GROMACS .gro file of N, CA and C in nm:
model
  441
    1GLN      N    1  -0.244   2.547  -0.855
    1GLN     CA    2  -0.063   2.610  -0.838
    1GLN      C    3  -0.119   2.762  -0.727
    2ILE      N    4  -0.230   2.762  -0.725
    2ILE     CA    5  -0.236   2.845  -0.621
    2ILE      C    6  -0.265   2.781  -0.473
    3ALA      N    7  -0.327   2.669  -0.506
    3ALA     CA    8  -0.333   2.638  -0.366
    3ALA      C    9  -0.250   2.553  -0.291
    4ALA      N   10  -0.119   2.535  -0.394
    4ALA     CA   11  -0.008   2.496  -0.379
    4ALA      C   12   0.066   2.595  -0.283
    5ALA      N   13   0.060   2.738  -0.362
    5ALA     CA   14   0.116   2.814  -0.343
    5ALA      C   15   0.081   2.874  -0.182
    6SER      N   16  -0.055   2.900  -0.188
    6SER     CA   17  -0.059   2.966  -0.048
    6SER      C   18  -0.047   2.827   0.055
    7ALA      N   19  -0.077   2.749   0.053
    7ALA     CA   20  -0.006   2.651   0.150
    7ALA      C   21   0.111   2.662   0.163
    8ALA      N   22   0.223   2.665   0.092
    8ALA     CA   23   0.353   2.692   0.099
    8ALA      C   24   0.409   2.794   0.194
    9VAL      N   25   0.280   2.908   0.147
    9VAL     CA   26   0.298   3.063   0.241
    9VAL      C   27   0.275   3.024   0.372
   10LEU      N   28   0.165   2.938   0.399
   10LEU     CA   29   0.124   2.950   0.522
   10LEU      C   30   0.174   2.834   0.647
   11TYR      N   31   0.195   2.732   0.570
   11TYR     CA   32   0.243   2.611   0.652
   11TYR      C   33   0.362   2.538   0.539
   12PRO      N   34   0.475   2.555   0.583
   12PRO     CA   35   0.550   2.491   0.456
   12PRO      C   36   0.570   2.328   0.479
   13CYS      N   37   0.544   2.294   0.359
   13CYS     CA   38   0.578   2.155   0.353
   13CYS      C   39   0.681   2.060   0.314
   14HIS      N   40   0.835   2.162   0.378
   14HIS     CA   41   0.954   2.101   0.302
   14HIS      C   42   0.989   1.950   0.355
   15GLY      N   43   1.039   1.911   0.220
   15GLY     CA   44   1.073   1.776   0.215
   15GLY      C   45   0.978   1.685   0.183
   16ALA      N   46   0.862   1.748   0.120
   16ALA     CA   47   0.737   1.668   0.045
   16ALA      C   48   0.728   1.674  -0.091
   17PRO      N   49   0.655   1.593  -0.122
   17PRO     CA   50   0.620   1.596  -0.262
   17PRO      C   51   0.563   1.699  -0.334
   18SER      N   52   0.548   1.752  -0.454
   18SER     CA   53   0.482   1.844  -0.518
   18SER      C   54   0.327   1.796  -0.490
   19PRO      N   55   0.197   1.960  -0.512
   19PRO     CA   56   0.142   1.835  -0.540
   19PRO      C   57   0.083   1.747  -0.659
   20ASP      N   58   0.197   1.752  -0.747
   20ASP     CA   59   0.189   1.675  -0.873
   20ASP      C   60   0.194   1.531  -0.862
   21ASP      N   61   0.322   1.496  -0.727
   21ASP     CA   62   0.363   1.407  -0.702
   21ASP      C   63   0.267   1.307  -0.576
   22LEU      N   64   0.160   1.399  -0.536
   22LEU     CA   65   0.114   1.329  -0.446
   22LEU      C   66   0.002   1.198  -0.495
   23HIS      N   67   0.012   1.147  -0.606
   23HIS     CA   68  -0.078   1.033  -0.604
   23HIS      C   69   0.031   0.938  -0.624
   24ALA      N   70   0.174   0.960  -0.649
   24ALA     CA   71   0.285   0.860  -0.675
   24ALA      C   72   0.288   0.817  -0.521
   25LEU      N   73   0.308   0.936  -0.464
   25LEU     CA   74   0.314   0.931  -0.316
   25LEU      C   75   0.212   0.858  -0.224
   26LEU      N   76   0.090   0.818  -0.268
   26LEU     CA   77  -0.018   0.743  -0.207
   26LEU      C   78   0.005   0.585  -0.236
   27ALA      N   79   0.040   0.585  -0.374
   27ALA     CA   80   0.059   0.462  -0.420
   27ALA      C   81   0.187   0.399  -0.370
   28ALA      N   82   0.276   0.479  -0.344
   28ALA     CA   83   0.408   0.386  -0.271
   28ALA      C   84   0.423   0.336  -0.151
   29PRO      N   85   0.469   0.306  -0.068
   29PRO     CA   86   0.478   0.268   0.032
   29PRO      C   87   0.600   0.358   0.114
   30PRO      N   88   0.542   0.416   0.219
   30PRO     CA   89   0.646   0.528   0.280
   30PRO      C   90   0.765   0.539   0.255
   31ALA      N   91   0.822   0.388   0.314
   31ALA     CA   92   0.976   0.431   0.294
   31ALA      C   93   1.046   0.445   0.123
   32ALA      N   94   0.970   0.379   0.052
   32ALA     CA   95   1.019   0.413  -0.081
   32ALA      C   96   0.977   0.607  -0.085
   33ALA      N   97   0.847   0.636  -0.037
   33ALA     CA   98   0.832   0.783  -0.066
   33ALA      C   99   0.974   0.855  -0.003
   34ALA      N  100   1.001   0.818   0.107
   34ALA     CA  101   1.095   0.884   0.183
   34ALA      C  102   1.237   0.872   0.147
   35THR      N  103   1.280   0.748   0.039
   35THR     CA  104   1.375   0.737  -0.007
   35THR      C  105   1.387   0.812  -0.145
   36ALA      N  106   1.245   0.829  -0.239
   36ALA     CA  107   1.255   0.944  -0.344
   36ALA      C  108   1.257   1.078  -0.281
   37THR      N  109   1.213   1.108  -0.178
   37THR     CA  110   1.218   1.255  -0.114
   37THR      C  111   1.394   1.298  -0.079
   38ALA      N  112   1.463   1.208  -0.006
   38ALA     CA  113   1.621   1.224  -0.012
   38ALA      C  114   1.649   1.219  -0.114
   39ALA      N  115   1.612   1.150  -0.232
   39ALA     CA  116   1.699   1.145  -0.325
   39ALA      C  117   1.697   1.290  -0.426
   40ALA      N  118   1.599   1.364  -0.401
   40ALA     CA  119   1.549   1.474  -0.425
   40ALA      C  120   1.607   1.610  -0.372
   41GLY      N  121   1.639   1.578  -0.261
   41GLY     CA  122   1.741   1.639  -0.183
   41GLY      C  123   1.663   1.730  -0.098
   42LYS      N  124   1.566   1.702  -0.099
   42LYS     CA  125   1.448   1.786   0.012
   42LYS      C  126   1.468   1.736   0.133
   43GLN      N  127   1.444   1.816   0.230
   43GLN     CA  128   1.427   1.789   0.400
   43GLN      C  129   1.336   1.756   0.440
   44ASP      N  130   1.295   1.661   0.540
   44ASP     CA  131   1.219   1.638   0.605
   44ASP      C  132   1.226   1.603   0.773
   45SER      N  133   1.157   1.600   0.864
   45SER     CA  134   1.202   1.610   0.986
   45SER      C  135   1.169   1.491   1.004
   46SER      N  136   1.090   1.391   0.966
   46SER     CA  137   1.111   1.206   0.982
   46SER      C  138   1.211   1.176   0.978
   47SER      N  139   1.226   1.057   1.084
   47SER     CA  140   1.395   0.971   1.080
   47SER      C  141   1.306   0.873   1.016
   48PRO      N  142   1.441   0.755   0.955
   48PRO     CA  143   1.415   0.635   0.911
   48PRO      C  144   1.333   0.569   0.954
   49GLU      N  145   1.367   0.576   1.120
   49GLU     CA  146   1.268   0.494   1.196
   49GLU      C  147   1.165   0.492   1.182
   50ASP      N  148   1.101   0.650   1.205
   50ASP     CA  149   0.946   0.677   1.181
   50ASP      C  150   0.893   0.637   1.028
   51VAL      N  151   0.971   0.642   0.923
   51VAL     CA  152   0.917   0.562   0.821
   51VAL      C  153   0.888   0.420   0.777
   52GLU      N  154   0.979   0.366   0.873
   52GLU     CA  155   0.977   0.225   0.864
   52GLU      C  156   0.849   0.178   0.936
   53ARG      N  157   0.830   0.242   1.053
   53ARG     CA  158   0.663   0.209   1.132
   53ARG      C  159   0.550   0.244   1.057
   54GLY      N  160   0.563   0.378   0.985
   54GLY     CA  161   0.452   0.389   0.896
   54GLY      C  162   0.435   0.303   0.762
   55ALA      N  163   0.548   0.224   0.734
   55ALA     CA  164   0.516   0.108   0.642
   55ALA      C  165   0.427   0.010   0.685
   56ALA      N  166   0.427   0.006   0.821
   56ALA     CA  167   0.332  -0.099   0.908
   56ALA      C  168   0.203  -0.035   0.920
   57ASN      N  169   0.157   0.062   0.879
   57ASN     CA  170   0.039   0.121   0.935
   57ASN      C  171  -0.039   0.103   0.814
   58PRO      N  172  -0.144  -0.002   0.841
   58PRO     CA  173  -0.236  -0.031   0.734
   58PRO      C  174  -0.370   0.087   0.709
   59LEU      N  175  -0.380   0.141   0.759
   59LEU     CA  176  -0.494   0.273   0.771
   59LEU      C  177  -0.470   0.356   0.633
   60PHE      N  178  -0.390   0.455   0.711
   60PHE     CA  179  -0.333   0.555   0.587
   60PHE      C  180  -0.198   0.551   0.576
   61ASN      N  181  -0.173   0.640   0.521
   61ASN     CA  182   0.011   0.723   0.508
   61ASN      C  183  -0.004   0.843   0.537
   62PRO      N  184   0.038   0.850   0.651
   62PRO     CA  185   0.088   0.943   0.758
   62PRO      C  186   0.119   1.083   0.737
   63ARG      N  187   0.217   1.044   0.615
   63ARG     CA  188   0.311   1.162   0.546
   63ARG      C  189   0.243   1.224   0.416
   64ALA      N  190   0.175   1.120   0.369
   64ALA     CA  191   0.104   1.198   0.262
   64ALA      C  192  -0.019   1.261   0.295
   65LEU      N  193  -0.081   1.201   0.386
   65LEU     CA  194  -0.209   1.311   0.476
   65LEU      C  195  -0.145   1.462   0.494
   66GLN      N  196  -0.043   1.454   0.602
   66GLN     CA  197  -0.016   1.587   0.623
   66GLN      C  198   0.029   1.642   0.458
   67CYS      N  199   0.100   1.617   0.407
   67CYS     CA  200   0.113   1.666   0.278
   67CYS      C  201  -0.031   1.726   0.200
   68TRP      N  202  -0.112   1.654   0.213
   68TRP     CA  203  -0.230   1.703   0.140
   68TRP      C  204  -0.290   1.817   0.201
   69LEU      N  205  -0.326   1.787   0.340
   69LEU     CA  206  -0.355   1.888   0.398
   69LEU      C  207  -0.316   1.994   0.415
   70LEU      N  208  -0.160   2.029   0.432
   70LEU     CA  209  -0.058   2.127   0.432
   70LEU      C  210  -0.070   2.211   0.304
   71ARG      N  211  -0.062   2.102   0.238
   71ARG     CA  212  -0.040   2.172   0.054
   71ARG      C  213  -0.188   2.224  -0.037
   72ALA      N  214  -0.299   2.126   0.034
   72ALA     CA  215  -0.414   2.146  -0.110
   72ALA      C  216  -0.546   2.202  -0.038
   73CYS      N  217  -0.552   2.204   0.137
   73CYS     CA  218  -0.654   2.253   0.182
   73CYS      C  219  -0.643   2.366   0.255
   74GLN      N  220  -0.550   2.419   0.259
   74GLN     CA  221  -0.527   2.543   0.328
   74GLN      C  222  -0.585   2.686   0.205
   75GLN      N  223  -0.653   2.781   0.297
   75GLN     CA  224  -0.650   2.870   0.209
   75GLN      C  225  -0.581   3.004   0.263
   76LEU      N  226  -0.561   3.086   0.208
   76LEU     CA  227  -0.498   3.245   0.221
   76LEU      C  228  -0.593   3.302   0.304
   77LYS      N  229  -0.720   3.316   0.344
   77LYS     CA  230  -0.768   3.402   0.406
   77LYS      C  231  -0.814   3.354   0.532
   78GLY      N  232  -0.749   3.203   0.570
   78GLY     CA  233  -0.799   3.132   0.659
   78GLY      C  234  -0.891   3.018   0.645
   79GLY      N  235  -0.855   2.917   0.747
   79GLY     CA  236  -0.962   2.811   0.730
   79GLY      C  237  -0.889   2.673   0.624
   80LEU      N  238  -0.984   2.564   0.652
   80LEU     CA  239  -0.935   2.481   0.577
   80LEU      C  240  -1.032   2.421   0.509
   81ARG      N  241  -1.011   2.368   0.424
   81ARG     CA  242  -1.157   2.321   0.320
   81ARG      C  243  -1.117   2.130   0.276
   82ASP      N  244  -1.216   2.123   0.221
   82ASP     CA  245  -1.223   1.950   0.159
   82ASP      C  246  -1.121   1.913   0.081
   83LYS      N  247  -1.146   2.001  -0.017
   83LYS     CA  248  -1.062   2.004  -0.152
   83LYS      C  249  -1.035   2.114  -0.234
   84PRO      N  250  -0.908   2.171  -0.302
   84PRO     CA  251  -0.914   2.252  -0.354
   84PRO      C  252  -1.018   2.290  -0.463
   85GLY      N  253  -1.085   2.382  -0.479
   85GLY     CA  254  -1.214   2.467  -0.535
   85GLY      C  255  -1.324   2.481  -0.462
   86LYS      N  256  -1.324   2.380  -0.342
   86LYS     CA  257  -1.414   2.436  -0.246
   86LYS      C  258  -1.368   2.556  -0.155
   87SER      N  259  -1.494   2.580  -0.075
   87SER     CA  260  -1.412   2.721   0.060
   87SER      C  261  -1.412   2.619   0.141
   88ALA      N  262  -1.349   2.713   0.243
   88ALA     CA  263  -1.303   2.661   0.378
   88ALA      C  264  -1.432   2.680   0.483
   89ASP      N  265  -1.458   2.590   0.562
   89ASP     CA  266  -1.555   2.591   0.643
   89ASP      C  267  -1.524   2.521   0.784
   90TYR      N  268  -1.592   2.569   0.913
   90TYR     CA  269  -1.531   2.521   1.049
   90TYR      C  270  -1.541   2.370   1.030
   91TYR      N  271  -1.625   2.291   0.976
   91TYR     CA  272  -1.602   2.145   0.971
   91TYR      C  273  -1.522   2.080   0.939
   92HIS      N  274  -1.457   2.187   0.807
   92HIS     CA  275  -1.368   2.073   0.723
   92HIS      C  276  -1.225   2.180   0.782
   93SER      N  277  -1.228   2.291   0.886
   93SER     CA  278  -1.150   2.320   0.960
   93SER      C  279  -1.075   2.231   1.070
   94CYS      N  280  -1.201   2.177   1.130
   94CYS     CA  281  -1.201   2.071   1.262
   94CYS      C  282  -1.131   1.965   1.168
   95TYR      N  283  -1.207   1.886   1.103
   95TYR     CA  284  -1.184   1.722   0.994
   95TYR      C  285  -1.062   1.753   0.993
   96CYS      N  286  -0.978   1.852   0.922
   96CYS     CA  287  -0.845   1.906   0.897
   96CYS      C  288  -0.767   1.848   0.961
   97LEU      N  289  -0.775   1.975   1.088
   97LEU     CA  290  -0.671   1.959   1.218
   97LEU      C  291  -0.703   1.838   1.303
   98SER      N  292  -0.806   1.782   1.261
   98SER     CA  293  -0.777   1.626   1.347
   98SER      C  294  -0.734   1.540   1.262
   99GLY      N  295  -0.762   1.526   1.163
   99GLY     CA  296  -0.672   1.402   1.065
   99GLY      C  297  -0.490   1.470   1.074
  100LEU      N  298  -0.470   1.579   1.039
  100LEU     CA  299  -0.343   1.643   1.077
  100LEU      C  300  -0.265   1.552   1.198
  101SER      N  301  -0.334   1.626   1.334
  101SER     CA  302  -0.303   1.550   1.430
  101SER      C  303  -0.282   1.392   1.461
  102THR      N  304  -0.355   1.346   1.402
  102THR     CA  305  -0.369   1.205   1.401
  102THR      C  306  -0.250   1.155   1.339
  103ALA      N  307  -0.240   1.195   1.185
  103ALA     CA  308  -0.091   1.170   1.100
  103ALA      C  309   0.023   1.176   1.184
  104GLN      N  310   0.010   1.283   1.269
  104GLN     CA  311   0.146   1.331   1.315
  104GLN      C  312   0.162   1.256   1.467
  105HIS      N  313   0.088   1.164   1.501
  105HIS     CA  314   0.111   1.115   1.643
  105HIS      C  315   0.070   0.960   1.639
  106ILE      N  316   0.022   0.934   1.529
  106ILE     CA  317   0.058   0.789   1.472
  106ILE      C  318   0.151   0.765   1.427
  107ALA      N  319   0.203   0.582   1.514
  107ALA     CA  320   0.300   0.536   1.455
  107ALA      C  321   0.355   0.549   1.310
  108GLY      N  322   0.497   0.603   1.272
  108GLY     CA  323   0.487   0.628   1.150
  108GLY      C  324   0.493   0.763   1.127
  109GLY      N  325   0.414   0.853   1.173
  109GLY     CA  326   0.390   1.013   1.168
  109GLY      C  327   0.488   1.077   1.134
  110GLY      N  328   0.493   1.133   1.254
  110GLY     CA  329   0.622   1.220   1.273
  110GLY      C  330   0.572   1.383   1.184
  111VAL      N  331   0.613   1.478   1.203
  111VAL     CA  332   0.582   1.591   1.180
  111VAL      C  333   0.662   1.619   1.023
  112VAL      N  334   0.590   1.619   0.925
  112VAL     CA  335   0.610   1.646   0.790
  112VAL      C  336   0.652   1.814   0.805
  113GLY      N  337   0.796   1.842   0.712
  113GLY     CA  338   0.805   1.976   0.736
  113GLY      C  339   0.894   2.031   0.854
  114PRO      N  340   0.845   2.175   0.863
  114PRO     CA  341   0.913   2.246   0.948
  114PRO      C  342   0.823   2.195   1.097
  115ALA      N  343   0.922   2.234   1.226
  115ALA     CA  344   0.887   2.204   1.344
  115ALA      C  345   0.706   2.300   1.373
  116GLN      N  346   0.666   2.444   1.318
  116GLN     CA  347   0.587   2.491   1.314
  116GLN      C  348   0.432   2.445   1.248
  117ASN      N  349   0.461   2.305   1.163
  117ASN     CA  350   0.311   2.250   1.122
  117ASN      C  351   0.301   2.136   1.234
  118ALA      N  352   0.379   2.144   1.332
  118ALA     CA  353   0.366   2.030   1.510
  118ALA      C  354   0.180   2.105   1.498
  119VAL      N  355   0.112   2.030   1.552
  119VAL     CA  356  -0.005   2.056   1.624
  119VAL      C  357  -0.011   1.947   1.757
  120LEU      N  358  -0.097   1.982   1.861
  120LEU     CA  359  -0.115   1.901   1.976
  120LEU      C  360  -0.192   1.777   1.931
  121ARG      N  361  -0.174   1.667   1.976
  121ARG     CA  362  -0.245   1.518   1.989
  121ARG      C  363  -0.377   1.536   2.041
  122VAL      N  364  -0.433   1.453   1.921
  122VAL     CA  365  -0.617   1.468   1.974
  122VAL      C  366  -0.641   1.343   1.951
  123ASP      N  367  -0.711   1.316   2.044
  123ASP     CA  368  -0.836   1.187   2.087
  123ASP      C  369  -0.873   1.157   1.962
  124PRO      N  370  -0.844   0.998   1.844
  124PRO     CA  371  -0.926   0.977   1.721
  124PRO      C  372  -1.053   0.965   1.770
  125LEU      N  373  -1.127   0.953   1.853
  125LEU     CA  374  -1.217   0.837   1.854
  125LEU      C  375  -1.349   0.951   1.897
  126LEU      N  376  -1.307   1.082   1.992
  126LEU     CA  377  -1.357   1.208   2.054
  126LEU      C  378  -1.360   1.324   2.017
  127ASN      N  379  -1.228   1.312   1.923
  127ASN     CA  380  -1.194   1.451   1.860
  127ASN      C  381  -1.208   1.598   1.971
  128VAL      N  382  -1.132   1.559   2.075
  128VAL     CA  383  -1.052   1.622   2.197
  128VAL      C  384  -0.935   1.617   2.236
  129LEU      N  385  -0.873   1.744   2.250
  129LEU     CA  386  -0.726   1.744   2.262
  129LEU      C  387  -0.735   1.622   2.338
  130SER      N  388  -0.635   1.561   2.382
  130SER     CA  389  -0.588   1.450   2.445
  130SER      C  390  -0.552   1.480   2.589
  131GLU      N  391  -0.519   1.634   2.654
  131GLU     CA  392  -0.478   1.651   2.760
  131GLU      C  393  -0.630   1.686   2.804
  132LYS      N  394  -0.706   1.735   2.717
  132LYS     CA  395  -0.859   1.771   2.744
  132LYS      C  396  -0.921   1.663   2.835
  133LEU      N  397  -0.895   1.515   2.719
  133LEU     CA  398  -0.968   1.410   2.777
  133LEU      C  399  -0.912   1.373   2.873
  134GLN      N  400  -0.779   1.366   2.933
  134GLN     CA  401  -0.752   1.334   3.062
  134GLN      C  402  -0.777   1.419   3.179
  135GLN      N  403  -0.809   1.578   3.207
  135GLN     CA  404  -0.838   1.629   3.326
  135GLN      C  405  -1.024   1.584   3.283
  136ALA      N  406  -1.073   1.558   3.193
  136ALA     CA  407  -1.214   1.523   3.196
  136ALA      C  408  -1.223   1.413   3.284
  137LYS      N  409  -1.140   1.344   3.261
  137LYS     CA  410  -1.134   1.172   3.356
  137LYS      C  411  -1.095   1.133   3.488
  138GLU      N  412  -1.023   1.278   3.507
  138GLU     CA  413  -0.933   1.311   3.656
  138GLU      C  414  -1.076   1.355   3.710
  139HIS      N  415  -1.119   1.435   3.656
  139HIS     CA  416  -1.240   1.527   3.691
  139HIS      C  417  -1.367   1.453   3.783
  140PHE      N  418  -1.385   1.331   3.653
  140PHE     CA  419  -1.525   1.248   3.661
  140PHE      C  420  -1.474   1.131   3.743
  141ARG      N  421  -1.389   1.100   3.766
  141ARG     CA  422  -1.309   0.952   3.830
  141ARG      C  423  -1.375   0.931   3.986
  142PRO      N  424  -1.377   1.049   4.032
  142PRO     CA  425  -1.469   1.014   4.196
  142PRO      C  426  -1.597   0.990   4.216
  143LEU      N  427  -1.687   1.012   4.123
  143LEU     CA  428  -1.804   1.011   4.088
  143LEU      C  429  -1.832   0.873   4.094
  144PRO      N  430  -1.984   0.844   4.150
  144PRO     CA  431  -2.006   0.721   4.105
  144PRO      C  432  -2.035   0.673   3.985
  145ARG      N  433  -2.025   0.563   3.893
  145ARG     CA  434  -2.037   0.528   3.846
  145ARG      C  435  -2.205   0.489   3.763
  146LEU      N  436  -2.269   0.510   3.674
  146LEU     CA  437  -2.392   0.472   3.586
  146LEU      C  438  -2.402   0.345   3.554
  147GLU      N  439  -2.503   0.277   3.604
  147GLU     CA  440  -2.507   0.148   3.579
  147GLU      C  441  -2.622   0.139   3.521
   0.00000   0.00000   0.00000
């Protein structure tokens, strides 16, 4: 309960299931999860179209990942952790933020909760901000290719 309370203080995940409901959300298709959230009278910033596109995502449920990261992985003193009961560290803070970005920017993702939960797009292969990757490509484009 402390982990859920501290996460809600830092970055509220309104419209998301409680930590007790996360297992059910992971097992349910995204469209069913959105219907359950709406039936409970909770708000969410994802559009129905985003939820439907999420149903076609074979890799993971972007809404469930965001809820897990926002509710279970934050610590009040700062940083992100692997799971409740563990300490926050730089590795897991970076890893969690990368996962949050990927979940928000993949088809069917969108931002769960208020707009303050949004993070910038990260290239999932290189784990750098997409805008920084574009700048690097433009910088190195004029140079001869190494063969």
